[in-house]
Amino acid sequence: MGDQPIHPFDRALALRAVADGRYEVSSSAEYWNMNGPFGGLTCATALHAALQHAPASMEPVSLTVNFCAPQKPGLSSLQVREIRRGKWTSHLLVRMRAEDGTDVVTATVVCGVREPGFSHQVVTMPTVAPPHELPSMPADPRFAWLQQYDFRFVSGALRLNDPQAIGQRNAGSILWVRDRIPRPLDRLSLAALCDVFFLRVFHVRQKLALAGTVTLTAQFHASDEDLARQSDRHILGVADASTFTRQFFDQQARLWSDDGTLLATTTQLGWFQS
Amino acid sequence: MGDQPIHPFDRALALRAVADGRYEVSSSAEYWNMNGPFGGLTCATALHAALQHAPASMEPVSLTVNFCAPQKPGLSSLQVREIRRGKWTSHLLVRMRAEDGTDVVTATVVCGVREPGFSHQVVTMPTVAPPHELPSMPADPRFAWLQQYDFRFVSGALRLNDPQAIGQRNAGSILWVRDRIPRPLDRLSLAALCDVFFLRVFHVRQKLALAGTVTLTAQFHASDEDLARQSDRHILGVADASTFTRQFFDQQARLWSDDGTLLATTTQLGWFQS
C-alpha cells in the first residue's frame, strides 16, 4: 500500500537476532518514561521475543514481567528459552539484561491452542460516553511515552495536589486509550496497553512520588477477529486497586473493545516510597 | 511444648538440600488431586525453596507459578536462583523438574522490604455469616487434598449437574476455609490457600471436566502481625471469573482475615476442554 512510515511502536519493538534465542533491542527515546522505558513497551518487547520461539499454532494467553532493576538508555539483550511444549500449551522464559550485564527483567509467557467451544463472558463493560465526547488528556512533556497514546478519561483522571481529590482517596479510573498515531491493535500493542494505567498510588494520593511496577501479569482473551474488529479505535480501560500497605500496592485492570468484548485482564504489584 | 506431630502441610513441604540452590521434594499422597498434586502445594513448595535464598530483611510480595506439565507421584527437584537483589526488592527464579527431567514448573518470586507508611485498604470484606454457622463441605474421597481443608461455603458452592445451577452460570464463590488440622497461618500456607478455590469452569458449568490451572499469580499484603492475629482460624475467600473463551478462563480471588484485613489477592489462568 505504498511507503507507510514505520509506526513508533514497531520501531521501538524492533529486535535484532544475534544468536539462536538471543536478541538485542535499543532503548526508545519515544517511549521513555522519567527514569526508564515505559513498562508496557518492556512487556511488549518480552512478548515479541518469546513469540519468535512459540509454536505458530498457539496464541499468547498469559505474560508475567518482573521488573528487576532500573533500566538505562542503551542496548539490551534478550534471551528466550521454550521451557516446555505440550499438546495445548507452550511455556517460555525470557531474561533481559542491560549492556553492563545487569538482569533488568525476567518474564514468563504461556501460549496456548485456542479452539471454539464453551464461551461465557461473566463481566460487562460499563456504559460510558464515547471517546469523541471526551477531551484528550494534555501530555506532560516530561514523559515522552505519554505522547504516544491518546488518553480520554471518563473518570478518575489525575488531579495532582487537589485537596478535594486527595480527600477522596479514589484509586479507580475509567478511560479510553489508543496509540496517538493510529495503529491496528495486535497482541503486542495489547500487552503494552496492559501497563498504560498510571500507578494507582499516584491517583489515591494525588501526588507523584518515587514508585514503580515490580511485577505485572497480563491475561489475553481477544481472538484474531476481536482484534481485527477493534482495529485502531480507542479501547476502554477500567483500572483500580485493592490495597496500599507497607510500601507496596496492587492494581488490576480490564481492557475492553468498544463493542464490549473483554480483550485482556491484568494485575500488577507496585512499590512506592512512603 | 512436647512432641507435636508434624502437620501434614509441613511434611508435604519438606525440602532436602542436595546442592547450593538445589532441593528435592517428595510428592505428597495427602495433598494429591485427581491427576497431580494440589496446585497450592506446588505454589507453597516453590515459595519455600525461593525463600531459602531471599534476604532475611525481605518478605515475599508476589509469586507467579507456571504449571508447565502434569506431575506424577515421585521425587521432584527444584533449582533456585536469585536473579537480582536491589535495595528494596529481590527477584528469584525457581525451576522444578520431575524425576525424568521434564520441566514441570517455572516460578518467579519477588521479595521486598516492607516498612510502615501510607496505608489505605480500598476494598472491604463482605459481611457474611461466621464459619460456625455454616456446614462444613463433605470432602469427595477421590481428591485427597480436599481432606486437608475445611471448606464452609457462604455462597457459590458446587452443585454439580443441577440444571438450575447450570442455568445460572454463576462463577463466583464466597467461602471460609482453613487447614482441617488447625495450623497457624504463615506465608507458605497463605500461598497454598491462593489456589484453594475450585476452577471457576467447574462452577459456571456445574460439571467436572478436564481442566487445570496454567499459571497463577499471588500478591501478599499480610504483615507478620496480620498473620499472627489470624492464627489458625478460617480465612474468607471471595473468588470469581471474568471470562471463559476458546478453552481458557481467568479467575481472581481475595483472601481476607476474619477481622477484614486483605491478606492476599490472586489471579490465575486456566485451561478447559470444551
Coordinates of C-alpha atoms in Angstrom, one line a residue:
Chain A
M1 CA 0.0 0.0 0.0
G2 CA 2.9 2.4 -0.6
D3 CA 5.6 3.7 1.7
Q4 CA 3.9 3.8 5.1
P5 CA 6.3 5.3 7.7
I6 CA 7.1 2.8 10.4
H7 CA 5.0 3.3 13.5
P8 CA 7.0 4.4 16.6
F9 CA 5.7 1.3 18.4
D10 CA 7.1 -1.0 15.8
R11 CA 10.3 0.9 15.6
A12 CA 10.7 0.6 19.4
L13 CA 10.0 -3.1 19.3
A14 CA 12.5 -4.0 16.6
L15 CA 14.6 -7.0 17.6
R16 CA 18.0 -7.9 16.1
A17 CA 18.6 -11.6 16.3
V18 CA 22.2 -12.1 17.4
A19 CA 22.2 -15.9 18.0
D20 CA 19.6 -18.7 18.5
G21 CA 17.2 -17.4 21.1
R22 CA 19.2 -14.2 21.6
Y23 CA 18.2 -10.7 20.6
E24 CA 19.2 -7.1 21.0
V25 CA 16.9 -4.1 21.3
S26 CA 17.7 -0.4 21.5
S27 CA 16.0 1.7 24.1
S28 CA 13.4 4.0 22.6
A29 CA 13.5 7.8 23.3
E30 CA 10.0 8.0 22.1
Y31 CA 8.7 5.6 24.8
W32 CA 10.9 6.9 27.6
N33 CA 9.4 7.5 31.0
M34 CA 11.0 9.7 33.6
N35 CA 13.6 7.1 34.8
G36 CA 13.4 4.3 32.3
P37 CA 11.3 2.9 29.5
F38 CA 7.5 2.8 29.6
G39 CA 6.9 -0.6 31.3
G40 CA 4.3 -1.5 28.7
L41 CA 7.0 -1.4 26.0
T42 CA 9.1 -3.7 28.0
C43 CA 6.1 -6.1 28.3
A44 CA 5.6 -6.0 24.6
T45 CA 9.3 -6.5 23.9
A46 CA 9.5 -9.5 26.1
L47 CA 6.4 -11.0 24.4
H48 CA 7.7 -10.2 21.0
A49 CA 10.9 -12.1 21.7
A50 CA 9.1 -15.0 23.2
L51 CA 6.7 -15.3 20.2
Q52 CA 9.7 -15.9 17.9
H53 CA 10.0 -19.3 19.7
A54 CA 6.4 -20.3 20.3
P55 CA 4.6 -22.7 18.0
A56 CA 2.7 -21.0 15.2
S57 CA -0.4 -22.9 16.2
M58 CA -0.6 -21.2 19.6
E59 CA -1.5 -17.7 20.8
P60 CA -0.1 -15.9 23.8
V61 CA -2.5 -16.4 26.7
S62 CA -0.6 -15.1 29.7
L63 CA 2.5 -13.0 30.3
T64 CA 4.3 -12.1 33.6
V65 CA 7.0 -9.5 33.6
N66 CA 9.2 -8.9 36.6
F67 CA 11.0 -5.5 36.7
C68 CA 14.2 -6.5 38.5
A69 CA 16.3 -3.3 38.2
P70 CA 16.1 0.2 36.7
Q71 CA 16.8 0.4 33.0
K72 CA 19.1 3.0 31.5
P73 CA 19.2 4.1 27.8
G74 CA 21.1 1.9 25.5
L75 CA 21.2 -1.7 24.2
S76 CA 19.5 -4.6 26.0
S77 CA 19.9 -8.2 25.3
L78 CA 17.1 -10.8 25.5
Q79 CA 17.5 -14.5 25.9
V80 CA 14.5 -16.7 25.2
R81 CA 14.0 -20.4 26.1
E82 CA 11.0 -22.5 25.4
I83 CA 10.9 -24.5 28.7
R84 CA 8.2 -26.9 27.8
R85 CA 5.9 -27.6 24.9
G86 CA 2.8 -29.7 25.4
K87 CA -0.2 -30.5 23.2
W88 CA -2.2 -27.5 24.4
T89 CA 0.4 -25.0 25.9
S90 CA 3.9 -23.8 25.5
H91 CA 5.9 -22.2 28.4
L92 CA 8.6 -19.7 27.6
L93 CA 11.2 -17.9 29.8
V94 CA 12.7 -14.6 28.8
R95 CA 15.7 -12.8 30.5
M96 CA 16.6 -9.3 29.6
R97 CA 20.0 -7.8 30.5
A98 CA 21.4 -4.3 30.3
E99 CA 24.7 -3.6 28.5
D100 CA 26.6 -3.9 31.7
G101 CA 25.2 -7.4 32.3
T102 CA 22.6 -6.4 35.0
D103 CA 19.5 -8.5 34.9
V104 CA 16.7 -6.0 34.3
V105 CA 13.7 -8.2 33.5
T106 CA 12.6 -11.8 33.8
A107 CA 9.4 -12.8 32.0
T108 CA 7.4 -15.9 31.6
V109 CA 5.0 -16.4 28.7
V110 CA 2.3 -19.0 28.2
C111 CA 1.0 -19.7 24.7
G112 CA -2.0 -22.0 24.1
V113 CA -4.0 -23.6 21.4
R114 CA -7.4 -21.8 21.3
E115 CA -10.3 -23.6 19.8
P116 CA -14.0 -22.7 19.8
G117 CA -16.3 -24.2 22.4
F118 CA -18.0 -23.2 25.6
S119 CA -18.0 -19.4 26.0
H120 CA -19.3 -17.1 28.7
Q121 CA -18.2 -13.6 29.5
V122 CA -19.2 -13.0 33.1
V123 CA -18.4 -9.3 33.3
T124 CA -19.9 -6.5 31.3
M125 CA -18.3 -3.3 30.1
P126 CA -19.5 -0.1 31.9
T127 CA -21.7 2.2 29.9
V128 CA -19.8 5.4 29.3
A129 CA -19.6 8.4 27.0
P130 CA -17.8 7.6 23.7
P131 CA -14.2 8.9 23.2
H132 CA -15.2 11.7 20.8
E133 CA -17.3 13.3 23.5
L134 CA -14.4 13.4 26.0
P135 CA -11.3 15.7 26.0
S136 CA -7.9 14.3 25.1
M137 CA -5.5 14.5 28.1
P138 CA -2.7 17.0 27.5
A139 CA 0.5 15.1 27.7
D140 CA 3.1 16.1 30.3
P141 CA 6.3 16.8 28.2
R142 CA 8.5 15.3 30.9
F143 CA 7.3 11.8 30.0
A144 CA 7.9 11.0 26.3
W145 CA 5.8 7.9 26.3
L146 CA 2.7 9.9 27.1
Q147 CA 2.9 11.5 23.7
Q148 CA 2.5 8.0 22.1
Y149 CA -1.0 7.5 23.5
D150 CA -4.3 9.4 23.3
F151 CA -5.9 9.2 26.8
R152 CA -9.6 10.2 27.3
F153 CA -10.6 9.9 30.9
V154 CA -14.2 9.0 31.7
S155 CA -13.5 9.2 35.4
G156 CA -10.6 9.1 37.8
A157 CA -8.2 11.4 35.9
L158 CA -5.2 12.6 37.9
R159 CA -5.9 15.8 39.8
L160 CA -2.4 16.2 41.4
N161 CA -2.3 18.2 44.6
D162 CA -6.0 18.9 44.6
P163 CA -7.0 18.7 48.3
Q164 CA -10.5 17.6 47.5
A165 CA -9.2 14.7 45.3
I166 CA -6.7 13.8 47.9
G167 CA -9.5 13.5 50.5
Q168 CA -11.4 11.1 48.2
R169 CA -8.6 8.6 48.1
N170 CA -10.0 7.2 44.8
A171 CA -7.8 4.6 43.2
G172 CA -10.1 3.9 40.2
S173 CA -10.0 5.2 36.6
I174 CA -12.0 4.6 33.5
L175 CA -10.5 5.8 30.3
W176 CA -10.5 5.4 26.5
V177 CA -7.0 5.0 25.1
R178 CA -5.3 4.2 21.8
D179 CA -2.0 4.8 20.1
R180 CA -1.8 8.6 19.3
I181 CA -0.7 7.7 15.8
P182 CA -3.4 5.1 14.9
R183 CA -2.2 1.5 14.6
P184 CA -4.4 -1.6 14.4
L185 CA -4.5 -3.4 17.7
D186 CA -2.5 -6.6 17.9
R187 CA -1.2 -8.8 20.7
L188 CA 1.9 -6.7 21.2
S189 CA 0.1 -3.4 21.5
L190 CA -2.5 -5.1 23.7
A191 CA 0.4 -6.2 26.0
A192 CA 1.7 -2.7 26.1
L193 CA -1.7 -1.3 26.9
C194 CA -1.9 -3.6 29.9
D195 CA 0.6 -1.3 31.5
V196 CA -0.8 2.0 30.3
F197 CA -2.7 2.7 33.5
F198 CA -0.9 5.2 35.8
L199 CA 0.3 3.8 39.1
R200 CA -2.7 3.7 41.4
V201 CA -0.6 5.2 44.2
F202 CA -0.4 8.4 42.2
H203 CA -4.2 8.5 41.9
V204 CA -5.0 7.6 45.5
R205 CA -2.5 10.2 46.9
Q206 CA -2.9 12.7 44.0
K207 CA 0.9 13.2 44.0
L208 CA 3.8 11.9 42.0
A209 CA 6.4 10.3 44.2
L210 CA 9.1 7.6 43.7
A211 CA 7.2 4.5 42.7
G212 CA 7.3 1.7 40.1
T213 CA 5.8 -1.5 38.9
V214 CA 7.6 -4.5 40.4
T215 CA 5.7 -7.3 38.5
L216 CA 2.9 -7.3 36.0
T217 CA 0.7 -10.2 34.8
A218 CA -1.5 -9.9 31.7
Q219 CA -4.0 -12.5 30.5
F220 CA -5.2 -12.3 26.9
H221 CA -8.7 -13.2 25.9
A222 CA -9.0 -11.5 22.5
S223 CA -9.3 -13.6 19.3
D224 CA -7.8 -12.5 16.0
E225 CA -11.4 -11.5 15.0
D226 CA -11.8 -9.4 18.1
L227 CA -8.5 -7.6 17.4
A228 CA -9.4 -7.0 13.7
R229 CA -12.8 -5.7 14.6
Q230 CA -11.4 -3.3 17.1
S231 CA -8.7 -2.1 14.7
D232 CA -7.2 1.3 15.7
R233 CA -10.0 2.8 17.7
H234 CA -9.9 3.6 21.4
I235 CA -10.2 0.6 23.8
L236 CA -11.8 1.1 27.2
G237 CA -9.6 0.5 30.3
V238 CA -11.0 0.1 33.8
A239 CA -8.4 0.2 36.5
D240 CA -8.5 0.0 40.3
A241 CA -6.5 -1.1 43.3
S242 CA -7.4 -3.1 46.4
T243 CA -4.8 -2.1 49.0
F244 CA -1.8 0.1 49.7
T245 CA 0.3 -1.1 52.6
R246 CA 3.9 -1.0 53.8
Q247 CA 5.3 0.4 50.5
F248 CA 3.5 -2.0 48.1
F249 CA 0.2 -1.8 46.4
D250 CA -1.7 -3.9 43.8
Q251 CA -3.7 -2.8 40.8
Q252 CA -5.9 -4.5 38.3
A253 CA -7.4 -3.6 35.0
R254 CA -9.8 -4.8 32.4
L255 CA -9.3 -3.8 28.7
W256 CA -12.4 -3.7 26.6
S257 CA -13.1 -3.4 22.9
D258 CA -15.5 -0.7 22.1
D259 CA -18.2 -3.3 21.4
G260 CA -17.9 -4.7 24.9
T261 CA -15.7 -7.7 24.4
L262 CA -13.1 -8.3 27.2
L263 CA -9.8 -8.2 25.4
A264 CA -7.4 -8.7 28.4
T265 CA -7.2 -8.6 32.2
T266 CA -4.1 -7.5 34.0
T267 CA -2.8 -7.2 37.6
Q268 CA 0.4 -5.7 38.9
L269 CA 2.2 -5.1 42.2
G270 CA 3.9 -1.8 42.6
W271 CA 6.4 -0.3 45.1
F272 CA 6.1 3.2 46.5
Q273 CA 8.1 5.3 48.8
S274 CA 6.1 6.3 51.8
Chain B
M1 CA 5.8 -27.8 74.2
G2 CA 6.2 -31.6 74.0
D3 CA 6.1 -33.8 70.9
Q4 CA 3.7 -32.1 68.5
P5 CA 3.1 -34.3 65.5
I6 CA 4.3 -32.7 62.3
H7 CA 1.4 -31.1 60.4
P8 CA 0.7 -32.7 57.0
F9 CA 1.4 -29.4 55.3
D10 CA 4.9 -29.2 56.8
R11 CA 5.5 -32.8 56.0
A12 CA 4.5 -32.2 52.3
L13 CA 6.7 -29.1 52.1
A14 CA 9.9 -30.7 53.5
L15 CA 12.8 -29.9 51.2
R16 CA 16.1 -31.8 51.1
A17 CA 19.0 -29.6 50.1
V18 CA 21.1 -31.5 47.7
A19 CA 23.5 -28.7 46.5
D20 CA 23.6 -25.0 46.6
G21 CA 20.3 -23.8 45.3
R22 CA 19.1 -27.3 44.6
Y23 CA 16.4 -29.2 46.6
E24 CA 14.4 -32.4 46.4
V25 CA 10.9 -32.8 47.4
S26 CA 8.7 -36.0 47.5
S27 CA 5.2 -35.9 46.3
S28 CA 2.5 -35.9 49.0
A29 CA -0.2 -38.5 48.9
E30 CA -2.1 -36.4 51.4
Y31 CA -2.3 -33.4 49.1
W32 CA -2.8 -35.4 45.9
N33 CA -5.5 -34.2 43.5
M34 CA -7.0 -36.4 40.8
N35 CA -4.2 -36.2 38.3
G36 CA -1.4 -34.5 40.2
P37 CA -0.6 -32.6 43.4
F38 CA -2.9 -29.9 44.7
G39 CA -1.6 -26.8 42.9
G40 CA -1.5 -24.7 46.1
L41 CA 1.0 -27.2 47.5
T42 CA 3.2 -26.6 44.4
C43 CA 2.9 -22.9 44.9
A44 CA 3.9 -23.2 48.6
T45 CA 6.8 -25.5 47.7
A46 CA 8.2 -23.1 45.1
L47 CA 7.9 -20.2 47.5
H48 CA 9.5 -22.3 50.3
A49 CA 12.5 -23.1 48.1
A50 CA 12.8 -19.4 46.9
L51 CA 12.8 -18.1 50.5
Q52 CA 15.9 -20.1 51.3
H53 CA 17.7 -17.7 49.0
A54 CA 15.9 -14.4 49.8
P55 CA 17.4 -11.8 52.1
A56 CA 16.1 -12.2 55.7
S57 CA 15.2 -8.5 55.7
M58 CA 12.6 -9.0 52.9
E59 CA 9.1 -10.6 52.8
P60 CA 7.6 -12.4 49.7
V61 CA 5.3 -9.9 48.0
S62 CA 4.5 -11.7 44.8
L63 CA 4.6 -15.2 43.3
T64 CA 3.9 -16.4 39.8
V65 CA 3.8 -20.2 39.2
N66 CA 3.5 -21.6 35.7
F67 CA 2.3 -25.2 35.5
C68 CA 4.2 -26.5 32.5
A69 CA 3.4 -30.2 32.5
P70 CA 1.4 -32.8 34.5
Q71 CA 3.2 -34.0 37.6
K72 CA 3.4 -37.7 38.6
P73 CA 4.0 -39.1 42.0
G74 CA 7.7 -39.3 43.0
L75 CA 10.6 -37.1 43.6
S76 CA 10.9 -33.6 42.1
S77 CA 14.0 -31.4 42.1
L78 CA 13.9 -27.6 42.5
Q79 CA 16.6 -25.2 41.3
V80 CA 16.5 -21.7 42.8
R81 CA 18.5 -18.6 41.6
E82 CA 18.3 -15.1 43.0
I83 CA 18.4 -13.2 39.7
R84 CA 18.8 -9.7 41.2
R85 CA 18.9 -8.2 44.6
G86 CA 18.3 -4.4 44.9
K87 CA 17.9 -2.2 47.9
W88 CA 14.1 -2.7 48.1
T89 CA 13.4 -5.9 46.2
S90 CA 14.9 -9.3 45.4
H91 CA 13.9 -11.3 42.3
L92 CA 14.1 -15.1 42.3
L93 CA 13.6 -17.8 39.7
V94 CA 12.6 -21.4 40.5
R95 CA 12.5 -24.3 38.1
M96 CA 11.0 -27.6 39.2
R97 CA 11.7 -30.8 37.3
A98 CA 10.3 -34.4 37.5
E99 CA 12.5 -37.4 38.0
D100 CA 12.6 -38.0 34.3
G101 CA 13.9 -34.4 33.8
T102 CA 10.7 -33.0 32.5
D103 CA 10.2 -29.3 33.4
V104 CA 7.0 -29.3 35.4
V105 CA 7.0 -25.8 36.9
T106 CA 8.7 -22.4 36.5
A107 CA 8.1 -19.8 39.2
T108 CA 9.2 -16.2 39.8
V109 CA 9.2 -14.8 43.3
V110 CA 9.6 -11.2 44.3
C111 CA 10.5 -10.3 47.9
G112 CA 10.6 -6.8 49.3
V113 CA 11.5 -4.6 52.2
R114 CA 8.2 -3.6 53.9
E115 CA 8.2 -0.5 56.1
P116 CA 5.4 1.4 57.7
G117 CA 4.0 4.4 55.9
F118 CA 1.0 5.4 53.8
S119 CA -1.7 2.8 54.1
H120 CA -5.2 2.5 52.5
Q121 CA -7.3 -0.6 52.0
V122 CA -9.6 0.3 49.1
V123 CA -11.8 -2.8 49.3
T124 CA -13.9 -4.1 52.2
M125 CA -14.7 -7.6 53.2
P126 CA -18.3 -8.7 52.5
T127 CA -20.5 -9.1 55.6
V128 CA -21.3 -12.8 55.8
A129 CA -22.3 -15.5 58.4
P130 CA -19.5 -16.7 60.6
P131 CA -18.0 -20.1 59.8
H132 CA -19.5 -21.9 62.8
E133 CA -23.0 -21.1 61.4
L134 CA -22.2 -22.8 58.1
P135 CA -21.9 -26.5 57.3
S136 CA -18.5 -28.0 56.6
M137 CA -18.4 -29.3 53.0
P138 CA -18.2 -33.1 52.8
A139 CA -14.9 -34.0 51.1
D140 CA -15.0 -36.1 48.0
P141 CA -12.8 -39.0 48.8
R142 CA -11.4 -39.1 45.2
F143 CA -9.4 -35.9 45.9
A144 CA -7.1 -36.5 48.9
W145 CA -6.2 -32.8 49.2
L146 CA -9.8 -31.9 49.9
Q147 CA -9.4 -33.8 53.2
Q148 CA -6.7 -31.3 54.2
Y149 CA -9.0 -28.3 54.3
D150 CA -12.2 -27.3 56.0
F151 CA -14.5 -25.5 53.4
R152 CA -17.6 -23.7 54.6
F153 CA -19.4 -22.1 51.6
V154 CA -21.3 -18.9 52.2
S155 CA -22.4 -18.9 48.5
G156 CA -21.4 -20.4 45.2
A157 CA -20.9 -24.0 46.4
L158 CA -20.6 -26.6 43.6
R159 CA -24.0 -28.1 42.6
L160 CA -22.8 -30.5 40.0
N161 CA -25.3 -31.4 37.3
D162 CA -28.0 -29.3 38.9
P163 CA -29.9 -27.9 35.9
Q164 CA -31.0 -24.8 37.8
A165 CA -27.4 -24.1 38.8
I166 CA -26.2 -24.7 35.3
G167 CA -28.7 -22.2 34.0
Q168 CA -27.4 -19.5 36.4
R169 CA -23.9 -19.7 35.0
N170 CA -22.6 -18.3 38.3
A171 CA -18.8 -18.3 38.5
G172 CA -18.5 -16.7 42.0
S173 CA -17.9 -18.3 45.4
I174 CA -17.6 -16.9 48.9
L175 CA -16.2 -19.4 51.5
W176 CA -14.5 -19.8 54.8
V177 CA -11.5 -22.1 54.7
R178 CA -8.7 -23.3 56.9
D179 CA -6.4 -26.3 57.3
R180 CA -8.6 -29.1 58.6
I181 CA -6.0 -29.9 61.2
P182 CA -5.5 -26.4 62.6
R183 CA -2.2 -24.7 61.8
P184 CA -1.3 -21.1 62.4
L185 CA -1.4 -19.2 59.1
D186 CA 2.0 -18.3 57.6
R187 CA 3.2 -17.1 54.2
L188 CA 3.5 -20.7 52.9
S189 CA 0.0 -21.7 53.9
L190 CA -1.3 -18.4 52.5
A191 CA 0.4 -19.2 49.2
A192 CA -1.3 -22.6 49.2
L193 CA -4.7 -21.0 50.0
C194 CA -4.4 -18.8 47.0
D195 CA -5.1 -21.9 44.9
V196 CA -7.7 -23.4 47.2
F197 CA -10.6 -22.1 45.0
F198 CA -12.0 -24.7 42.7
L199 CA -11.7 -24.0 39.0
R200 CA -14.3 -21.5 38.1
V201 CA -15.1 -23.5 35.0
F202 CA -16.5 -26.3 37.2
H203 CA -18.8 -23.7 38.9
V204 CA -20.0 -22.0 35.8
R205 CA -20.8 -25.2 34.0
Q206 CA -21.6 -27.2 37.2
K207 CA -19.7 -30.2 35.9
L208 CA -16.2 -31.6 36.3
A209 CA -14.3 -31.9 33.1
L210 CA -10.7 -32.0 32.0
A211 CA -9.3 -28.6 33.2
G212 CA -6.4 -27.2 35.1
T213 CA -4.5 -24.1 36.2
V214 CA -1.9 -23.0 33.7
T215 CA -0.5 -20.1 35.6
L216 CA -1.2 -18.4 39.0
T217 CA -0.1 -15.1 40.4
A218 CA -0.4 -14.3 44.1
Q219 CA 0.2 -11.0 45.8
F220 CA 0.8 -10.9 49.5
H221 CA -0.3 -8.0 51.6
A222 CA -0.4 -9.5 55.2
S223 CA 2.1 -8.4 57.8
D224 CA 3.5 -10.7 60.4
E225 CA 1.1 -9.2 62.8
D226 CA -1.9 -9.8 60.5
L227 CA -0.8 -13.5 60.2
A228 CA -0.3 -13.9 64.0
R229 CA -3.7 -12.3 64.7
Q230 CA -5.5 -14.6 62.3
S231 CA -3.7 -17.7 63.6
D232 CA -5.5 -20.9 62.7
R233 CA -9.0 -19.7 62.3
H234 CA -10.9 -19.7 59.0
I235 CA -10.0 -17.0 56.4
L236 CA -12.6 -15.7 54.0
G237 CA -12.1 -16.3 50.3
V238 CA -14.0 -14.4 47.6
A239 CA -13.4 -15.9 44.1
D240 CA -14.9 -15.1 40.7
A241 CA -14.0 -15.1 37.0
S242 CA -14.4 -12.6 34.2
T243 CA -14.4 -14.7 31.0
F244 CA -14.4 -18.2 29.6
T245 CA -13.5 -18.3 25.9
R246 CA -11.8 -20.6 23.5
Q247 CA -10.6 -23.2 26.1
F248 CA -9.2 -20.7 28.6
F249 CA -10.6 -18.7 31.5
D250 CA -9.4 -16.4 34.2
Q251 CA -10.2 -16.3 37.9
Q252 CA -9.4 -13.9 40.7
A253 CA -9.7 -14.2 44.5
R254 CA -9.3 -12.1 47.6
L255 CA -8.3 -13.7 50.8
W256 CA -9.4 -12.0 54.0
S257 CA -8.6 -12.3 57.7
D258 CA -11.7 -12.7 59.8
D259 CA -11.3 -9.1 61.0
G260 CA -11.5 -7.7 57.5
T261 CA -7.8 -7.3 56.6
L262 CA -6.9 -8.2 53.0
L263 CA -4.2 -10.8 53.3
A264 CA -3.6 -11.7 49.6
T265 CA -5.0 -11.2 46.1
T266 CA -4.6 -13.8 43.4
T267 CA -5.4 -14.4 39.8
Q268 CA -4.9 -17.4 37.5
L269 CA -5.5 -18.5 34.0
G270 CA -7.0 -22.0 33.5
W271 CA -7.4 -24.3 30.6
F272 CA -10.5 -26.4 30.0
Q273 CA -11.6 -28.9 27.4
S274 CA -14.7 -27.7 25.7

